[in-house]
Structures are given as structure tokens and as C-alpha cells.
Tab-separated table of N, CA and C in Angstrom:
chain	number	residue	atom	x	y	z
A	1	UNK	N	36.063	138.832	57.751
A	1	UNK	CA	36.602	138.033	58.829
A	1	UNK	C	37.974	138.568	59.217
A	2	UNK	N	37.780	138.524	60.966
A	2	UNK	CA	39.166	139.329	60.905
A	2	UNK	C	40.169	138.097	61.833
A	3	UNK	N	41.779	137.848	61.551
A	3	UNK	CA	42.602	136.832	62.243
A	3	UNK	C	42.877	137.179	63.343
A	4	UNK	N	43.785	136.700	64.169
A	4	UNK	CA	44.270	137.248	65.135
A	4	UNK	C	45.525	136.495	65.266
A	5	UNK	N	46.924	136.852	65.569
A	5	UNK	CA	48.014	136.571	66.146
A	5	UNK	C	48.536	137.520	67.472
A	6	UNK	N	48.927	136.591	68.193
A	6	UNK	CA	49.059	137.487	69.567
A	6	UNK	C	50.387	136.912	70.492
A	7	UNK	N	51.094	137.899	71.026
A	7	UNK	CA	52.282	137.148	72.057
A	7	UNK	C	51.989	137.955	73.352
A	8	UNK	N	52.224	137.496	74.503
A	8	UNK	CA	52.434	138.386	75.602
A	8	UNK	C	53.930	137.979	76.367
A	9	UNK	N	54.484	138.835	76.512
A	9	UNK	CA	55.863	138.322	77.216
A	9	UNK	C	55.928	139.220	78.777
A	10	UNK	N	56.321	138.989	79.347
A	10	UNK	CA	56.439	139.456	80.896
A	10	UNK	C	57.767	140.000	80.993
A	11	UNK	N	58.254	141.337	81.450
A	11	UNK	CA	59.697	142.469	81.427
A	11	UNK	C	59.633	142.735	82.846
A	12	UNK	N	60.694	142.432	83.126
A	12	UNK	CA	61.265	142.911	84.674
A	12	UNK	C	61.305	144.131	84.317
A	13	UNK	N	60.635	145.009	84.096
A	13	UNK	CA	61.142	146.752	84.423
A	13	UNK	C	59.553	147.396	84.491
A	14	UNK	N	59.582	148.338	84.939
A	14	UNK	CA	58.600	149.329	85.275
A	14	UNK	C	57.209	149.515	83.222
A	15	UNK	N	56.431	149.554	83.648
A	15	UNK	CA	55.607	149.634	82.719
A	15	UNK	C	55.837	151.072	81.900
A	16	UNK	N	56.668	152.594	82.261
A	16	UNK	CA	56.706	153.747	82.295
A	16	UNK	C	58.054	153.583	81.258
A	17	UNK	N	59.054	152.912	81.823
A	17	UNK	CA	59.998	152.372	80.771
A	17	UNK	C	59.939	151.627	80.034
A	18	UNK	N	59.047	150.422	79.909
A	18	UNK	CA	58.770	149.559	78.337
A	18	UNK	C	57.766	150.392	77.560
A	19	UNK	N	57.012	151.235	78.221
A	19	UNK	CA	56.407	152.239	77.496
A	19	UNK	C	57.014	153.020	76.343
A	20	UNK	N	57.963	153.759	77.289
A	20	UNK	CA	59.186	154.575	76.854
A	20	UNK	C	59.425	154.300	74.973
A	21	UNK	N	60.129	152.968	75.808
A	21	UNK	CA	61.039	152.200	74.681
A	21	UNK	C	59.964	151.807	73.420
A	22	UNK	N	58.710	151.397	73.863
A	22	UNK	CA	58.479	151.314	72.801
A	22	UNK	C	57.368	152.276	71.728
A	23	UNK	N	57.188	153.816	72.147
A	23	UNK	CA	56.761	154.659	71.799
A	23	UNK	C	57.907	155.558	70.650
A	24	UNK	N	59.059	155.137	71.371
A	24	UNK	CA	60.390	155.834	70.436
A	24	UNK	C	60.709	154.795	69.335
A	25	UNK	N	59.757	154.777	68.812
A	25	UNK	CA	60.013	154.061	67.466
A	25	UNK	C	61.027	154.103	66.566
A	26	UNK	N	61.562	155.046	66.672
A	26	UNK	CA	62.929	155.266	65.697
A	26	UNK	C	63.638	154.384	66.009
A	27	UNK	N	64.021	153.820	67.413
A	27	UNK	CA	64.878	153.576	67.973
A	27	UNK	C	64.654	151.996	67.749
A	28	UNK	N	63.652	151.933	67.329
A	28	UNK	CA	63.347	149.873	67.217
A	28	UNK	C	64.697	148.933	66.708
A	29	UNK	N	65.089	149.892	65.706
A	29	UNK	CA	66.092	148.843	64.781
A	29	UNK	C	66.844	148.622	65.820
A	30	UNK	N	67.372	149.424	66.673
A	30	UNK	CA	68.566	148.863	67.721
A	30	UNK	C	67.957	148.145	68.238
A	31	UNK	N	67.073	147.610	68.860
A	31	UNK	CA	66.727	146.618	69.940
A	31	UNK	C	66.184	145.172	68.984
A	32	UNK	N	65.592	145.415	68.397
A	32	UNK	CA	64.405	144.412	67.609
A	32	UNK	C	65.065	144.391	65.597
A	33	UNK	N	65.516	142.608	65.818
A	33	UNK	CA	65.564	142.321	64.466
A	33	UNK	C	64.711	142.542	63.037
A	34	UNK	N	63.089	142.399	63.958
A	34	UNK	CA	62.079	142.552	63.086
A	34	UNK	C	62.330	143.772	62.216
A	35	UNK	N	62.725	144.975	63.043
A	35	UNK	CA	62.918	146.194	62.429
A	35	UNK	C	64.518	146.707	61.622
A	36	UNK	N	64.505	146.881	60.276
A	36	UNK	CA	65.509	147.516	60.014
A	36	UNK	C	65.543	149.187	59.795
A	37	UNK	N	64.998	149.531	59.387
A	37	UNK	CA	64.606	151.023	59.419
A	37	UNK	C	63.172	151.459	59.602
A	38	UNK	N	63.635	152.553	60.358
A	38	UNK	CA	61.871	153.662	60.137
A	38	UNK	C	62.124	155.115	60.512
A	39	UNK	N	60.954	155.477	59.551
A	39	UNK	CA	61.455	156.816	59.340
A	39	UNK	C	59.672	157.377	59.688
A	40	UNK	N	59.898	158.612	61.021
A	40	UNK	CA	58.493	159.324	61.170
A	40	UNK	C	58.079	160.005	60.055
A	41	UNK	N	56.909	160.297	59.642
A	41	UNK	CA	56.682	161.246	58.398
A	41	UNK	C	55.770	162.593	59.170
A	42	UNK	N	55.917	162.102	60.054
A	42	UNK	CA	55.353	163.636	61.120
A	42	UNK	C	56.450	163.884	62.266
A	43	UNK	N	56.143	165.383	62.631
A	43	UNK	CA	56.441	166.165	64.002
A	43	UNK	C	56.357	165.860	65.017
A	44	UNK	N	56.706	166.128	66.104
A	44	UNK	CA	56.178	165.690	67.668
A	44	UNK	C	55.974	164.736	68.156
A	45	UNK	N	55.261	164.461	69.502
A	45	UNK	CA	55.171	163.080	70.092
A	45	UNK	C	54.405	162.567	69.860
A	46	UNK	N	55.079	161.416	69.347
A	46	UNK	CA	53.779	160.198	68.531
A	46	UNK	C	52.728	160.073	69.119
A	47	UNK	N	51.749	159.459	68.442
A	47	UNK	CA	50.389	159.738	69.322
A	47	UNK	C	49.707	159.149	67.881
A	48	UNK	N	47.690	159.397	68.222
A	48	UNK	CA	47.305	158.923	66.861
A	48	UNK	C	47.900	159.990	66.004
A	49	UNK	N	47.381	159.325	65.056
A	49	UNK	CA	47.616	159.926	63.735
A	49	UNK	C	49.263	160.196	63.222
A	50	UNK	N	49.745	159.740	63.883
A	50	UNK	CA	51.430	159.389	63.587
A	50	UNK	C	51.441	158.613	62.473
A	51	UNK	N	52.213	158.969	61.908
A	51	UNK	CA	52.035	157.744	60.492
A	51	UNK	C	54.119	157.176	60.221
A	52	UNK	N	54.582	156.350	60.444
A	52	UNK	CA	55.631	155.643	60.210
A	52	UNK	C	56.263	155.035	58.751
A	53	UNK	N	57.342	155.254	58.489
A	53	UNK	CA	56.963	154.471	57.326
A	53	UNK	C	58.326	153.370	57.998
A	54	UNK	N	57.916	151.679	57.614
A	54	UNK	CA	58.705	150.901	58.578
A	54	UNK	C	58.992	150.079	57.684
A	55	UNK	N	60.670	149.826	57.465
A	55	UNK	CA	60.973	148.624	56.764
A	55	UNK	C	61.465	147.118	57.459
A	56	UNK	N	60.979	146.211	57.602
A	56	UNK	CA	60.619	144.883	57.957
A	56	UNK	C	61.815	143.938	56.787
A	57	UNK	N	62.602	143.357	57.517
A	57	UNK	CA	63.048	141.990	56.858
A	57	UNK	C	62.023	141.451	55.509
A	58	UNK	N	62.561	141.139	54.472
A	58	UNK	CA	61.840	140.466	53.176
A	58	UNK	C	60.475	141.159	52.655
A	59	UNK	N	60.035	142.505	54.027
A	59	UNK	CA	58.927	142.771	52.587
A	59	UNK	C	59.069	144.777	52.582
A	60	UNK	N	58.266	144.582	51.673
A	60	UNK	CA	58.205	146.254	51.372
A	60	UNK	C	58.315	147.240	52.368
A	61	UNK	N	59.231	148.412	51.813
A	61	UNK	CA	58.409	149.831	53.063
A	61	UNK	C	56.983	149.788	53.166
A	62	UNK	N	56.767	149.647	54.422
A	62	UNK	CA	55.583	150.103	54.361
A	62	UNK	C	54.882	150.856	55.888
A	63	UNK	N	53.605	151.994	55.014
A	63	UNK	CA	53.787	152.999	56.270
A	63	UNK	C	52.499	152.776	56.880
A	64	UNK	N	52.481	152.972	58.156
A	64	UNK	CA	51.885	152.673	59.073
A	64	UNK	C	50.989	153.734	59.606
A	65	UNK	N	49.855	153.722	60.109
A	65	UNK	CA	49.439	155.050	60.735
A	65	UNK	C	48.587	154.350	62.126
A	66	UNK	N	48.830	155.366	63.210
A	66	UNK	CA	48.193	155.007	64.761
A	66	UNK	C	47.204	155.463	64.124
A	67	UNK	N	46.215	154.544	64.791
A	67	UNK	CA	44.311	154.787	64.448
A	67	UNK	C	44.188	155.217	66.406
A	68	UNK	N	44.800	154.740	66.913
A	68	UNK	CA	44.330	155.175	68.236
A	68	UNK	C	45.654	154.961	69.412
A	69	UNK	N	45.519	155.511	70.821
A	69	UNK	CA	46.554	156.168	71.066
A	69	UNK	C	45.864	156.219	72.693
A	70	UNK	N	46.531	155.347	73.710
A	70	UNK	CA	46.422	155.609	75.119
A	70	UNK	C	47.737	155.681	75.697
A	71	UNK	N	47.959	157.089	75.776
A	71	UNK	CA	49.519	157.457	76.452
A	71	UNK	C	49.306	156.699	77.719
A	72	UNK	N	50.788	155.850	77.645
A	72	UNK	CA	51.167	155.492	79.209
A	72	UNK	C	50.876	154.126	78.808
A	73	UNK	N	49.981	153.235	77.356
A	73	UNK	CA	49.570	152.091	78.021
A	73	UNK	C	49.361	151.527	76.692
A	74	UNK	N	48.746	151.569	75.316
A	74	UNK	CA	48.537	151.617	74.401
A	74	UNK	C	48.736	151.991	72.920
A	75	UNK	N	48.758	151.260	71.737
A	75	UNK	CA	48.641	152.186	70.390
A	75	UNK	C	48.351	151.252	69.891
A	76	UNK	N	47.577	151.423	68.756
A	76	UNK	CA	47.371	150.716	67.447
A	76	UNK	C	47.501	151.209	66.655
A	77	UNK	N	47.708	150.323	65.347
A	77	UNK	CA	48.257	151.059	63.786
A	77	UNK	C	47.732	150.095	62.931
A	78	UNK	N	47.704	150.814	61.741
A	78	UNK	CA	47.338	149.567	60.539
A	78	UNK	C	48.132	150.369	59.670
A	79	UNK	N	48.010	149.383	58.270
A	79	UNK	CA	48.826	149.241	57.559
A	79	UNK	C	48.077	148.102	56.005
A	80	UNK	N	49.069	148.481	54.949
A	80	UNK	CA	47.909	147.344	53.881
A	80	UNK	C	49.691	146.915	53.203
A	81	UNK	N	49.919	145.427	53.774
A	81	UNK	CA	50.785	144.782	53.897
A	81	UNK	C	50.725	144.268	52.541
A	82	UNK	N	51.042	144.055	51.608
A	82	UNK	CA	51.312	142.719	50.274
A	82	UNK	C	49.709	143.082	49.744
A	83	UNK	N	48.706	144.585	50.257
A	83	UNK	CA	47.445	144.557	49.902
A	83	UNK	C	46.460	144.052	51.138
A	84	UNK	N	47.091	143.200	51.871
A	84	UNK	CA	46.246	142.679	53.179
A	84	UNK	C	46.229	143.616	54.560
A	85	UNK	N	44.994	143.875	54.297
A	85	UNK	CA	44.727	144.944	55.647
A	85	UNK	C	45.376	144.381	56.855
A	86	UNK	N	46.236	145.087	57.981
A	86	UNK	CA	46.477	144.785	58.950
A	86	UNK	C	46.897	145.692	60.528
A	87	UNK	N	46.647	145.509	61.040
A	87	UNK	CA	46.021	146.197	62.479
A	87	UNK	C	46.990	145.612	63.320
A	88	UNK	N	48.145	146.125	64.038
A	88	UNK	CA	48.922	145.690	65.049
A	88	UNK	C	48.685	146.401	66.169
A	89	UNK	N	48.811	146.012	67.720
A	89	UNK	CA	48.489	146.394	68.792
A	89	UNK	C	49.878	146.162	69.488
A	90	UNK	N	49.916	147.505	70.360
A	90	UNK	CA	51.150	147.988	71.545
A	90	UNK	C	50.451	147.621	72.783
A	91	UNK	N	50.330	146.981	74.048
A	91	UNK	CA	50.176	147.247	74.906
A	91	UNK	C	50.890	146.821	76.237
A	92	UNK	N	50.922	147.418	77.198
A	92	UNK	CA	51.984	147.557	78.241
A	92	UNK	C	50.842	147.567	79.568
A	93	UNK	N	50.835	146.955	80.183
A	93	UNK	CA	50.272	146.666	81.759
A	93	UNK	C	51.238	146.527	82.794
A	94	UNK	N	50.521	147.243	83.738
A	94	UNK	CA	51.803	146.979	85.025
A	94	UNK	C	51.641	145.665	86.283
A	95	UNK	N	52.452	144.928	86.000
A	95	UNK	CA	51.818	144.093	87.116
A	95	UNK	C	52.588	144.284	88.246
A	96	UNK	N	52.465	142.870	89.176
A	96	UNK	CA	53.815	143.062	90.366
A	96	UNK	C	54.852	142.978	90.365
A	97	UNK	N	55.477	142.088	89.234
A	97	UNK	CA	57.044	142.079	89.047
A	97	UNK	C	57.446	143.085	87.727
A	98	UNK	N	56.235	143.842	87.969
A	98	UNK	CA	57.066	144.727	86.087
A	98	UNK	C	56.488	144.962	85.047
A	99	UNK	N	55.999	144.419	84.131
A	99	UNK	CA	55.253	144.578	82.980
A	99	UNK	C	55.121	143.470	82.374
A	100	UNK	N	53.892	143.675	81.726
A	100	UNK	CA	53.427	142.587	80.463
A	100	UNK	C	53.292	143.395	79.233
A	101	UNK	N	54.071	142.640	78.264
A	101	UNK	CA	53.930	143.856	76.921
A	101	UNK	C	52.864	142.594	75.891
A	102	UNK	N	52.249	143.766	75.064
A	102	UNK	CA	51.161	142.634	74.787
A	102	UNK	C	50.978	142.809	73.041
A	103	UNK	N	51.281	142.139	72.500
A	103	UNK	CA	51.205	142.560	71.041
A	103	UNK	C	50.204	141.890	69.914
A	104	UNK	N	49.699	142.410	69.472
A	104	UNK	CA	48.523	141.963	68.408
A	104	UNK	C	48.577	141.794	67.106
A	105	UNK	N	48.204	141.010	66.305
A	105	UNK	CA	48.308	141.367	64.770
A	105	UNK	C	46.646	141.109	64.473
A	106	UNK	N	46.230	141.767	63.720
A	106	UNK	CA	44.835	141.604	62.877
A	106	UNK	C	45.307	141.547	61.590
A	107	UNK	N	44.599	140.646	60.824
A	107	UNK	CA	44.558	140.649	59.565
A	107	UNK	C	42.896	140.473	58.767
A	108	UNK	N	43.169	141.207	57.174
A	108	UNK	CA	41.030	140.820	57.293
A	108	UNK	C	41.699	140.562	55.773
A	109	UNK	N	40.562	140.516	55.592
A	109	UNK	CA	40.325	140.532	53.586
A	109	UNK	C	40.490	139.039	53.565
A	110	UNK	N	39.590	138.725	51.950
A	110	UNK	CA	40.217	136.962	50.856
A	110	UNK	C	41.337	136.718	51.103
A	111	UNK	N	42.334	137.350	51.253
A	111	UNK	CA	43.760	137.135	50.425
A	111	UNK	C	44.233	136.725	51.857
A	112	UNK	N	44.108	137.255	53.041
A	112	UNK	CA	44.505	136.922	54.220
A	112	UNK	C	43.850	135.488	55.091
A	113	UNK	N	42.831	135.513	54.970
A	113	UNK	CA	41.740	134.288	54.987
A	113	UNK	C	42.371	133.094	54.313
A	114	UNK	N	42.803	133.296	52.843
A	114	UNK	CA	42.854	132.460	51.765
A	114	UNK	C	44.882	132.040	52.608
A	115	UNK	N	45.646	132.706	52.971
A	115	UNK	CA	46.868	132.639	53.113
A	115	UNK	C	46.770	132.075	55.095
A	116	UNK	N	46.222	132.386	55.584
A	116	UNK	CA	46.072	131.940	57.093
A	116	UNK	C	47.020	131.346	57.796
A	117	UNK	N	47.451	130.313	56.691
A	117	UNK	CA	48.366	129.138	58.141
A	117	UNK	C	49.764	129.503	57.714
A	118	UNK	N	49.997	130.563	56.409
A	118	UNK	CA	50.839	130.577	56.189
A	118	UNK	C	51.485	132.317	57.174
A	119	UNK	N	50.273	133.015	56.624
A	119	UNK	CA	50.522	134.472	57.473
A	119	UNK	C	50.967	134.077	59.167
A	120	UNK	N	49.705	133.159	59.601
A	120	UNK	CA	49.879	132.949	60.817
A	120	UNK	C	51.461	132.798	61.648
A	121	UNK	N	51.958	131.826	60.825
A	121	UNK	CA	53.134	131.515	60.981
A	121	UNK	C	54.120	132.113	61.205
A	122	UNK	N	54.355	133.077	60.189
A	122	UNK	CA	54.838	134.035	59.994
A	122	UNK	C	54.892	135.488	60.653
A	123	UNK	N	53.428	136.068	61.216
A	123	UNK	CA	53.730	137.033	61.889
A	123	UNK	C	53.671	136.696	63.244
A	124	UNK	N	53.064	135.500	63.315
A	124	UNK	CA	52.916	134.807	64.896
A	124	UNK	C	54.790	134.831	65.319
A	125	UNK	N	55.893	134.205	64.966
A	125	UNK	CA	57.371	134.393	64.689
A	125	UNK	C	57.574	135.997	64.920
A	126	UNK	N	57.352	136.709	64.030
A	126	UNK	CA	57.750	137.998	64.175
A	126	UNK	C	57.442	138.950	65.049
A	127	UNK	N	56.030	138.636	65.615
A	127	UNK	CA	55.842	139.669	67.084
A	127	UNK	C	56.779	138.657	68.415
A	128	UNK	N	56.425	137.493	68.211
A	128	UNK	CA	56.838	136.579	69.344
A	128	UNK	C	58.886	137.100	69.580
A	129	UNK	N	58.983	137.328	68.656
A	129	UNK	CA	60.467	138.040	68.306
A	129	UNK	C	60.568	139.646	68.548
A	130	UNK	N	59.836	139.747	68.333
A	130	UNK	CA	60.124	141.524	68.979
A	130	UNK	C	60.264	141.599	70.228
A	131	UNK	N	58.729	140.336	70.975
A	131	UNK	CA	58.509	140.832	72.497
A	131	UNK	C	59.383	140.179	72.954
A	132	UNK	N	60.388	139.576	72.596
A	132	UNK	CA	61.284	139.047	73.289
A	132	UNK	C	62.836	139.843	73.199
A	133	UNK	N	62.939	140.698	72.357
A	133	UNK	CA	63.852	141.598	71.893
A	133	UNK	C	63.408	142.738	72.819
A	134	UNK	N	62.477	143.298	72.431
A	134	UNK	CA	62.037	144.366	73.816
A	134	UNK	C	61.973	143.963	75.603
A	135	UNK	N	61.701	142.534	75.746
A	135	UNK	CA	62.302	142.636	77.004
A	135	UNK	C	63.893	142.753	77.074
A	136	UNK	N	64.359	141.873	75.993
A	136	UNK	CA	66.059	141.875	76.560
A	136	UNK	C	66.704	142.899	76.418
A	137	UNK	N	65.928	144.096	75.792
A	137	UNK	CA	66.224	145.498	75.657
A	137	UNK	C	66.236	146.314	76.975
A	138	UNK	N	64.479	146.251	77.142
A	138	UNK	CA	64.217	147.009	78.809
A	138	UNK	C	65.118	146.297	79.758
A	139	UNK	N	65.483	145.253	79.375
A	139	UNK	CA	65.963	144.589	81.136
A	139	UNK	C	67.516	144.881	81.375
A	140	UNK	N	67.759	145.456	79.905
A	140	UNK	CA	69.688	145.759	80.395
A	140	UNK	C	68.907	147.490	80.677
A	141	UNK	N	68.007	148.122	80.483
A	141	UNK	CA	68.217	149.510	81.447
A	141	UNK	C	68.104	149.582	82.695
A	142	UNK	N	68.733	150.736	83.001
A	142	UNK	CA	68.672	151.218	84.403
A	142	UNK	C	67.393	151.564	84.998
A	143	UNK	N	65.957	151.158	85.599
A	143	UNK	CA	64.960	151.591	85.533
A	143	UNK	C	64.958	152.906	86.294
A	144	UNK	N	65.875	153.249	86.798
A	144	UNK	CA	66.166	154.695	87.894
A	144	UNK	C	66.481	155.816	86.455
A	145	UNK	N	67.144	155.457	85.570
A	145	UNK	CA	67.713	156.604	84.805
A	145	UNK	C	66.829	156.744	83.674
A	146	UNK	N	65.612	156.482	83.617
A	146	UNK	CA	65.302	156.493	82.088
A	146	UNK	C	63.915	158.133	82.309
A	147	UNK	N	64.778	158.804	82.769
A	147	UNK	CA	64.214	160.348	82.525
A	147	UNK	C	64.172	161.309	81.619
A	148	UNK	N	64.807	160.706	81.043
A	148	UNK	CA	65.264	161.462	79.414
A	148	UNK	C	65.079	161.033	78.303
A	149	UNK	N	65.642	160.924	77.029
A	149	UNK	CA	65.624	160.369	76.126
A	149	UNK	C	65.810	158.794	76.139
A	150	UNK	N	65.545	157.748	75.935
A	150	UNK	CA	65.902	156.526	75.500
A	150	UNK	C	67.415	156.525	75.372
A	151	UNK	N	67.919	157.176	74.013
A	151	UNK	CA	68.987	157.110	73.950
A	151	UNK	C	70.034	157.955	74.895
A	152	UNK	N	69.947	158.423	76.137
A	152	UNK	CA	70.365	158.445	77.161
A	152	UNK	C	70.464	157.927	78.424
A	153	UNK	N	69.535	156.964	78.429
A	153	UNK	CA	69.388	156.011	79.643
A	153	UNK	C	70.634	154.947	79.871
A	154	UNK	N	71.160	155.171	81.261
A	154	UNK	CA	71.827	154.194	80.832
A	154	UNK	C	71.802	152.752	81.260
A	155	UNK	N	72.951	151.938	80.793
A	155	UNK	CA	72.805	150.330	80.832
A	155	UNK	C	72.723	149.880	82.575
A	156	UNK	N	72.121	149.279	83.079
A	156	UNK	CA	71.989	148.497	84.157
A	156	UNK	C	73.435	147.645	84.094
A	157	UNK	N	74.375	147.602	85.281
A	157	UNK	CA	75.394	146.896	85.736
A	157	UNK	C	75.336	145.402	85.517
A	158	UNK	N	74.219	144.687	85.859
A	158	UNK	CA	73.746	143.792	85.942
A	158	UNK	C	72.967	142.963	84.292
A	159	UNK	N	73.482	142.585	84.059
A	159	UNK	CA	72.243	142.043	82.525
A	159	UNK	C	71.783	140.916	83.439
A	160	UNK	N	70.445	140.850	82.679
A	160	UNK	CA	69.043	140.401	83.491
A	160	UNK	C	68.584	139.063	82.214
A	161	UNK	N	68.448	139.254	81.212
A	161	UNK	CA	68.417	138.603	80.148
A	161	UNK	C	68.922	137.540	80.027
A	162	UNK	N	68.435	136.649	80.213
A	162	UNK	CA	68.790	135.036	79.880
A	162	UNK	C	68.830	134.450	78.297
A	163	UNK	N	69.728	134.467	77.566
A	163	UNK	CA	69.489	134.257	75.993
A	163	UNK	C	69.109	133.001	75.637
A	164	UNK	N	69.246	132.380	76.808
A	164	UNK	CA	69.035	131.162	76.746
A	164	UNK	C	67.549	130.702	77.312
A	165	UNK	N	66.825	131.711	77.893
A	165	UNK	CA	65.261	131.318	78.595
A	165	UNK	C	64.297	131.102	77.325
């Protein structure tokens, strides 16, 4: 049996730049609490078979590998969390005002089944917290300048981000 936790949050910026931002994984810890460190254990531009190793608030390193990979729009990864298989989803759609970023958690096995309302809780909080960290991220860039690296883009004049919405 497999769970599901899911957030979708809506980003005033171009789908090409929340893309961006969130393919450069290194770069998570600056934007997103969830993340304190990560370190690639491969070369080149992420894609499948990228494997991460990502340290998370209160639990273990632990490394991650893309099982699959739609440049421009997509990734998934799993991971065996506390032993509990788990499957997180990237996705980015373009609508009319900008983007929808769309995030997934799967969980399977006894131990995840047996823990449910408690996992639920818990990672349901922690994506719902990223996608809200990644918009208030994309929405202070410049959507004109982000031709380069991430960490060259620069800040939008304007902050867009309501801390309070």
C-alpha cells in the first residue's frame, strides 16, 4: 500500500525559473528551511540517476536518487527514510499567472502504514513548507535575469511575498 501527501502552491514567476531554482539543488538550504545541507555525489546536470545525499532537520543524511527526470517540468526521487520507502515528486506547470509547483510524498511498507497519521503530519508540514519557501524565493527574482546560474540572478526591486498570506 502506497500513502500519499501532496501540496500545490501557485508562484508568480515563469515556470523556466521555478524550474531553475528547483533543479539546483545545492542551492535549497538558502531558500527552504526543510533543507540544511546537500551534497551531489555525481557530475553534471542533474537529471535521472542523480543521486543527492540531503540532510533534513531531526533526521538522518540521507541519499536520494532521481528514478525519473522530465527536463523543463518534472523529477522524482526516492529514498529509504528511518527504513520506510519513500518517493517524492518535483513538478512545475505553467499556467496564466506563472506557475504551479506541485510536490508529492509516497510512502509504502508496515512501518509506514502502521505510522500514517503520524508520518502524514509530518511530511504533509514539510513539503507544505518548502512550497511555500520556494515561492517566496522565485518571487524576490528578477524573472528577466535568470540566464545564468541561480546564484547570479538577481533580486527583483519589488518583493512580491506576503509573509503574512
Amino acid at each position: 500500500m502506497r500513502l500519499l501527501a501532496k501540496n500545490t502552491t501557485a508562484i508568480a514567476r515563469s515556470s523556466d525559473l521555478v524550474w531553475r531554482v528547483t533543479v539546483e539543488v545545492e542551492d535549497w538550504p538558502k531558500w527552504t528551511p526543510t533543507v540544511t545541507k546537500v551534497v551531489r555525489l555525481d557530475q553534471g546536470p542533474f537529471g535521472a540517476g542523480s543521486a543527492v545525499k540531503l540532510k533534513q532537520p531531526a533526521q538522518l543524511e540521507t541519499t536520494w536518487r532521481v528514478t525519473s527526470f522530465d527536463d523543463g517540468h518534472a523529477f522524482t526521487w526516492m529514498a529509504k527514510v528511518y527504513g520506510i520507502p519513500m518517493v517524492a515528486g518535483h513538478e512545475i506547470i505553467e499556467t496564466p499567472h506563472g506557475s504551479d509547483s506541485f510536490m508529492t510524498i509516497h510512502v509504502s511498507g508496515f512501518a509506514a502504514f502502521a505510522l500514517w497519521p503520524l508520518i502524514k503530519v509530518i511530511v504533509g508540514r514539510a513539503i507544505a513548507l518548502e512550497n511555500r519557501s520556494l515561492k517566496a524565493w522565485c518571487e524576490t527574482l528578477d524573472d528577466r535575469s535568470h540566464t545564468g546560474s541561480p546564484n547570479d540572478w538577481h533580486q527583483s526591486a519589488e518583493p512580491v511575498y506576503d509573509a503574512n498570506a
